[in-house]
mmCIF file of C-alpha atoms and ligand atoms in Angstrom:
data_model
loop_
_atom_site.group_PDB
_atom_site.id
_atom_site.type_symbol
_atom_site.label_atom_id
_atom_site.label_comp_id
_atom_site.label_asym_id
_atom_site.label_seq_id
_atom_site.Cartn_x
_atom_site.Cartn_y
_atom_site.Cartn_z
ATOM 1 C CA MET A 1 109.967 96.596 111.706
ATOM 2 C CA LEU A 2 107.643 98.199 109.088
ATOM 3 C CA LEU A 3 106.446 96.688 105.892
ATOM 4 C CA LEU A 4 105.377 99.424 104.053
ATOM 5 C CA HIS A 5 102.371 98.457 101.314
ATOM 6 C CA ALA A 6 103.762 100.665 98.182
ATOM 7 C CA CYS A 7 101.553 101.804 95.068
ATOM 8 C CA CYS A 8 103.987 103.322 92.973
ATOM 9 C CA ALA A 9 106.932 105.258 92.909
ATOM 10 C CA PRO A 10 105.839 108.576 92.439
ATOM 11 C CA CYS A 11 103.639 108.126 95.870
ATOM 12 C CA SER A 12 106.657 106.092 97.580
ATOM 13 C CA ALA A 13 109.609 108.079 96.983
ATOM 14 C CA ALA A 14 109.180 110.991 99.385
ATOM 15 C CA ILE A 15 107.591 108.721 102.206
ATOM 16 C CA LEU A 16 110.776 106.514 101.760
ATOM 17 C CA GLU A 17 113.129 109.129 102.445
ATOM 18 C CA TRP A 18 111.240 110.311 105.423
ATOM 19 C CA LEU A 19 111.383 107.124 106.748
ATOM 20 C CA HIS A 20 115.323 106.984 106.057
ATOM 21 C CA ALA A 21 116.044 110.677 107.868
ATOM 22 C CA ASN A 22 113.875 109.219 110.778
ATOM 23 C CA CYS A 23 115.835 106.030 111.115
ATOM 24 C CA VAL A 24 112.800 103.527 110.069
ATOM 25 C CA PRO A 25 113.856 100.664 108.984
ATOM 26 C CA VAL A 26 111.521 99.375 105.759
ATOM 27 C CA THR A 27 110.664 96.573 103.471
ATOM 28 C CA LEU A 28 108.639 97.443 100.264
ATOM 29 C CA PHE A 29 105.699 95.208 99.165
ATOM 30 C CA PHE A 30 104.333 95.642 95.788
ATOM 31 C CA PHE A 31 100.642 94.318 96.215
ATOM 32 C CA ASN A 32 98.328 95.963 93.782
ATOM 33 C CA PRO A 33 95.904 93.597 91.799
ATOM 34 C CA ASN A 34 93.672 96.705 91.449
ATOM 35 C CA ILE A 35 95.779 97.689 88.326
ATOM 36 C CA ALA A 36 94.925 96.662 84.877
ATOM 37 C CA PRO A 37 95.928 96.310 82.260
ATOM 38 C CA PRO A 38 98.612 94.205 83.311
ATOM 39 C CA GLU A 39 101.595 96.410 80.992
ATOM 40 C CA GLU A 40 100.517 99.671 83.418
ATOM 41 C CA TYR A 41 101.244 96.946 86.145
ATOM 42 C CA GLU A 42 104.640 96.123 84.891
ATOM 43 C CA ARG A 43 105.293 99.726 84.305
ATOM 44 C CA ARG A 44 104.301 100.743 87.695
ATOM 45 C CA LYS A 45 106.208 97.782 89.226
ATOM 46 C CA GLY A 46 109.291 98.142 87.818
ATOM 47 C CA GLU A 47 109.415 101.885 88.308
ATOM 48 C CA LEU A 48 109.453 101.271 91.858
ATOM 49 C CA LYS A 49 111.513 97.929 91.744
ATOM 50 C CA ARG A 50 114.353 100.092 89.935
ATOM 51 C CA TYR A 51 114.372 102.607 92.419
ATOM 52 C CA ALA A 52 113.830 100.381 95.489
ATOM 53 C CA HIS A 53 116.932 98.543 94.193
ATOM 54 C CA ALA A 54 119.019 101.652 93.610
ATOM 55 C CA LEU A 55 118.207 102.710 97.183
ATOM 56 C CA GLY A 56 119.181 99.427 98.481
ATOM 57 C CA ILE A 57 115.450 98.828 99.764
ATOM 58 C CA ASP A 58 114.132 95.517 100.238
ATOM 59 C CA PHE A 59 111.525 94.611 97.949
ATOM 60 C CA ILE A 60 108.854 91.859 97.903
ATOM 61 C CA ASP A 61 106.762 91.270 95.159
ATOM 62 C CA GLY A 62 103.452 90.221 95.588
ATOM 63 C CA ASP A 63 101.219 88.116 93.109
ATOM 64 C CA TYR A 64 99.129 89.643 90.248
ATOM 65 C CA ASP A 65 95.847 88.175 90.461
ATOM 66 C CA HIS A 66 93.286 90.940 88.804
ATOM 67 C CA GLU A 67 90.631 88.411 88.924
ATOM 68 C CA ARG A 68 90.361 88.044 92.410
ATOM 69 C CA TRP A 69 90.550 91.549 92.532
ATOM 70 C CA LEU A 70 87.374 92.091 90.240
ATOM 71 C CA ASP A 71 85.712 89.505 92.483
ATOM 72 C CA ALA A 72 86.273 91.431 95.322
ATOM 73 C CA VAL A 73 84.769 94.715 93.920
ATOM 74 C CA ARG A 74 81.770 92.913 92.117
ATOM 75 C CA GLY A 75 78.944 94.964 92.030
ATOM 76 C CA LEU A 76 80.558 98.287 92.551
ATOM 77 C CA GLU A 77 82.108 98.622 89.229
ATOM 78 C CA ASN A 78 80.013 102.129 88.595
ATOM 79 C CA GLN A 79 80.824 103.505 91.850
ATOM 80 C CA PRO A 80 82.695 107.005 91.818
ATOM 81 C CA GLU A 81 86.468 107.480 93.482
ATOM 82 C CA ARG A 82 86.694 107.319 96.971
ATOM 83 C CA GLY A 83 83.246 105.513 96.705
ATOM 84 C CA SER A 84 82.644 101.992 98.229
ATOM 85 C CA ARG A 85 84.865 100.175 95.534
ATOM 86 C CA CYS A 86 87.562 101.938 96.432
ATOM 87 C CA LEU A 87 87.103 100.995 100.297
ATOM 88 C CA GLU A 88 87.148 97.544 99.338
ATOM 89 C CA CYS A 89 89.930 97.825 97.160
ATOM 90 C CA PHE A 90 92.209 98.844 100.087
ATOM 91 C CA LYS A 91 90.557 96.360 102.285
ATOM 92 C CA LEU A 92 92.212 93.450 99.646
ATOM 93 C CA ARG A 93 95.292 95.344 99.423
ATOM 94 C CA LEU A 94 96.179 95.957 103.201
ATOM 95 C CA ARG A 95 94.750 92.808 104.612
ATOM 96 C CA THR A 96 97.168 90.859 102.293
ATOM 97 C CA THR A 97 99.805 93.283 103.738
ATOM 98 C CA ALA A 98 98.851 92.651 107.317
ATOM 99 C CA GLN A 99 98.999 88.977 106.715
ATOM 100 C CA LEU A 100 102.372 88.923 105.117
ATOM 101 C CA ALA A 101 103.696 91.103 108.028
ATOM 102 C CA ASP A 102 102.230 88.639 110.761
ATOM 103 C CA THR A 103 104.103 85.558 108.554
ATOM 104 C CA HIS A 104 107.146 87.148 108.286
ATOM 105 C CA GLY A 105 107.230 89.216 111.890
ATOM 106 C CA PHE A 106 107.029 92.600 110.792
ATOM 107 C CA THR A 107 105.508 94.547 113.622
ATOM 108 C CA GLN A 108 103.764 96.999 111.998
ATOM 109 C CA ILE A 109 102.556 98.319 107.901
ATOM 110 C CA ALA A 110 101.505 101.630 106.488
ATOM 111 C CA THR A 111 100.725 102.596 103.091
ATOM 112 C CA THR A 112 101.448 104.607 100.363
ATOM 113 C CA LEU A 113 98.118 105.236 99.274
ATOM 114 C CA ALA A 114 97.986 107.309 102.159
ATOM 115 C CA SER A 115 100.195 110.111 100.135
ATOM 116 C CA SER A 116 97.612 110.736 96.910
ATOM 117 C CA ARG A 117 95.431 113.606 97.604
ATOM 118 C CA TRP A 118 93.025 111.969 95.329
ATOM 119 C CA LYS A 119 92.477 108.917 97.918
ATOM 120 C CA SER A 120 90.491 109.346 101.398
ATOM 121 C CA LEU A 121 92.329 109.082 104.333
ATOM 122 C CA GLU A 122 89.291 108.438 106.562
ATOM 123 C CA GLN A 123 88.897 105.361 104.092
ATOM 124 C CA ILE A 124 92.483 103.849 104.035
ATOM 125 C CA ALA A 125 92.697 104.373 107.830
ATOM 126 C CA ALA A 126 89.677 102.484 108.187
ATOM 127 C CA ALA A 127 90.818 99.659 105.696
ATOM 128 C CA GLY A 128 94.087 99.738 107.559
ATOM 129 C CA GLN A 129 92.565 99.042 111.355
ATOM 130 C CA TRP A 130 90.261 96.468 109.401
ATOM 131 C CA ALA A 131 93.337 94.466 108.004
ATOM 132 C CA VAL A 132 95.201 94.174 110.923
ATOM 133 C CA GLU A 133 92.103 92.639 113.409
ATOM 134 C CA PRO A 134 93.422 89.375 112.806
ATOM 135 C CA PHE A 135 96.800 89.855 113.843
ATOM 136 C CA PRO A 136 97.142 91.254 117.326
ATOM 137 C CA ASN A 137 100.825 91.463 116.713
ATOM 138 C CA VAL A 138 100.672 93.490 113.607
ATOM 139 C CA ARG A 139 99.732 97.407 114.197
ATOM 140 C CA PHE A 140 98.459 99.857 111.241
ATOM 141 C CA TRP A 141 100.472 103.236 111.784
ATOM 142 C CA ALA A 142 98.087 105.722 110.105
ATOM 143 C CA LYS A 143 100.387 108.252 109.536
ATOM 144 C CA ASN A 144 99.304 111.376 107.316
ATOM 145 C CA TRP A 145 102.120 111.258 104.696
ATOM 146 C CA ARG A 146 101.041 114.524 103.482
ATOM 147 C CA LYS A 147 102.089 116.340 105.971
ATOM 148 C CA ASP A 148 105.558 117.734 107.350
ATOM 149 C CA GLY A 149 106.372 119.045 104.052
ATOM 150 C CA LEU A 150 106.011 115.344 102.180
ATOM 151 C CA SER A 151 103.521 116.307 99.625
ATOM 152 C CA GLU A 152 106.244 119.258 98.448
ATOM 153 C CA ARG A 153 108.816 116.525 98.438
ATOM 154 C CA ARG A 154 106.768 114.135 96.410
ATOM 155 C CA ARG A 155 106.435 116.528 93.717
ATOM 156 C CA ILE A 156 110.334 117.513 93.634
ATOM 157 C CA LEU A 157 111.215 113.836 93.685
ATOM 158 C CA LEU A 158 108.724 112.841 91.112
ATOM 159 C CA GLN A 159 110.642 115.560 88.806
ATOM 160 C CA GLU A 160 114.118 114.788 89.596
ATOM 161 C CA ASN A 161 113.840 110.950 89.305
ATOM 162 C CA ASN A 162 111.839 111.641 86.179
ATOM 163 C CA PHE A 163 109.505 109.036 87.294
ATOM 164 C CA TYR A 164 106.653 107.566 84.898
ATOM 165 C CA ASN A 165 103.265 109.223 86.689
ATOM 166 C CA GLN A 166 100.114 107.451 85.488
ATOM 167 C CA THR A 167 97.562 109.445 84.854
ATOM 168 C CA TYR A 168 94.556 107.330 86.386
ATOM 169 C CA CYS A 169 94.330 105.481 90.033
ATOM 170 C CA GLY A 170 95.032 101.841 88.849
ATOM 171 C CA CYS A 171 91.861 100.032 88.083
ATOM 172 C CA GLU A 172 90.003 99.910 84.419
ATOM 173 C CA PHE A 173 86.910 101.656 86.323
ATOM 174 C CA SER A 174 89.015 104.586 86.981
ATOM 175 C CA GLN A 175 90.628 105.064 83.425
ATOM 176 C CA ASN A 176 87.944 107.613 82.394
ATOM 177 C CA LEU A 177 87.178 109.289 85.381
HETATM 178 S S1 LIG B 201 89.770 104.036 91.686
HETATM 179 FE FE1 LIG B 201 91.472 103.150 92.788
HETATM 180 S S2 LIG B 201 91.361 102.788 94.927
HETATM 181 FE FE2 LIG B 201 89.375 103.172 93.667
HETATM 182 S S3 LIG B 201 89.040 100.727 93.273
HETATM 183 FE FE3 LIG B 201 90.152 102.069 91.351
HETATM 184 S S4 LIG B 201 92.206 101.310 91.604
HETATM 185 FE FE4 LIG B 201 91.109 101.093 93.906
#
């Protein structure tokens, strides 16, 4: 059973399509306390929630505790994207995903973060492996979601569904990059 950490609709659609085509049952977990301001958070969440509902996919709504996220990246505010702030950001989101997976009997986790070409696959894989370390029954699936034509499908599904497509990664420190 797969618990898929999901950051937004544009990054999730092609992955959900691929999972469906490959008969992989999935539950979505929206846990992204990095997103600022709150209006942006609600907009991204609402878009994905609507899409999941239309597809009949279970959607778990994580807490939005931006202060906790700010604590986790304190001192790294000026780091560039793909720098050490992003690694801490991934670790927080994926550890919480692994924790939830363990509690609810999911045997593996993955993340839609890995579909974005702006992010470091190495950082995501490292954060994912770190996240599952305390949970021997949960495995991190480090699939490269940019291969198998998924990047092209991402672009097509974004247009077809007219998704809201954000112009920055998520946190306030990425807004002017
Ligand atoms: S730029 Fe994106 S990945 Fe990096 S810390 Fe901000 S929200 Fe997280």
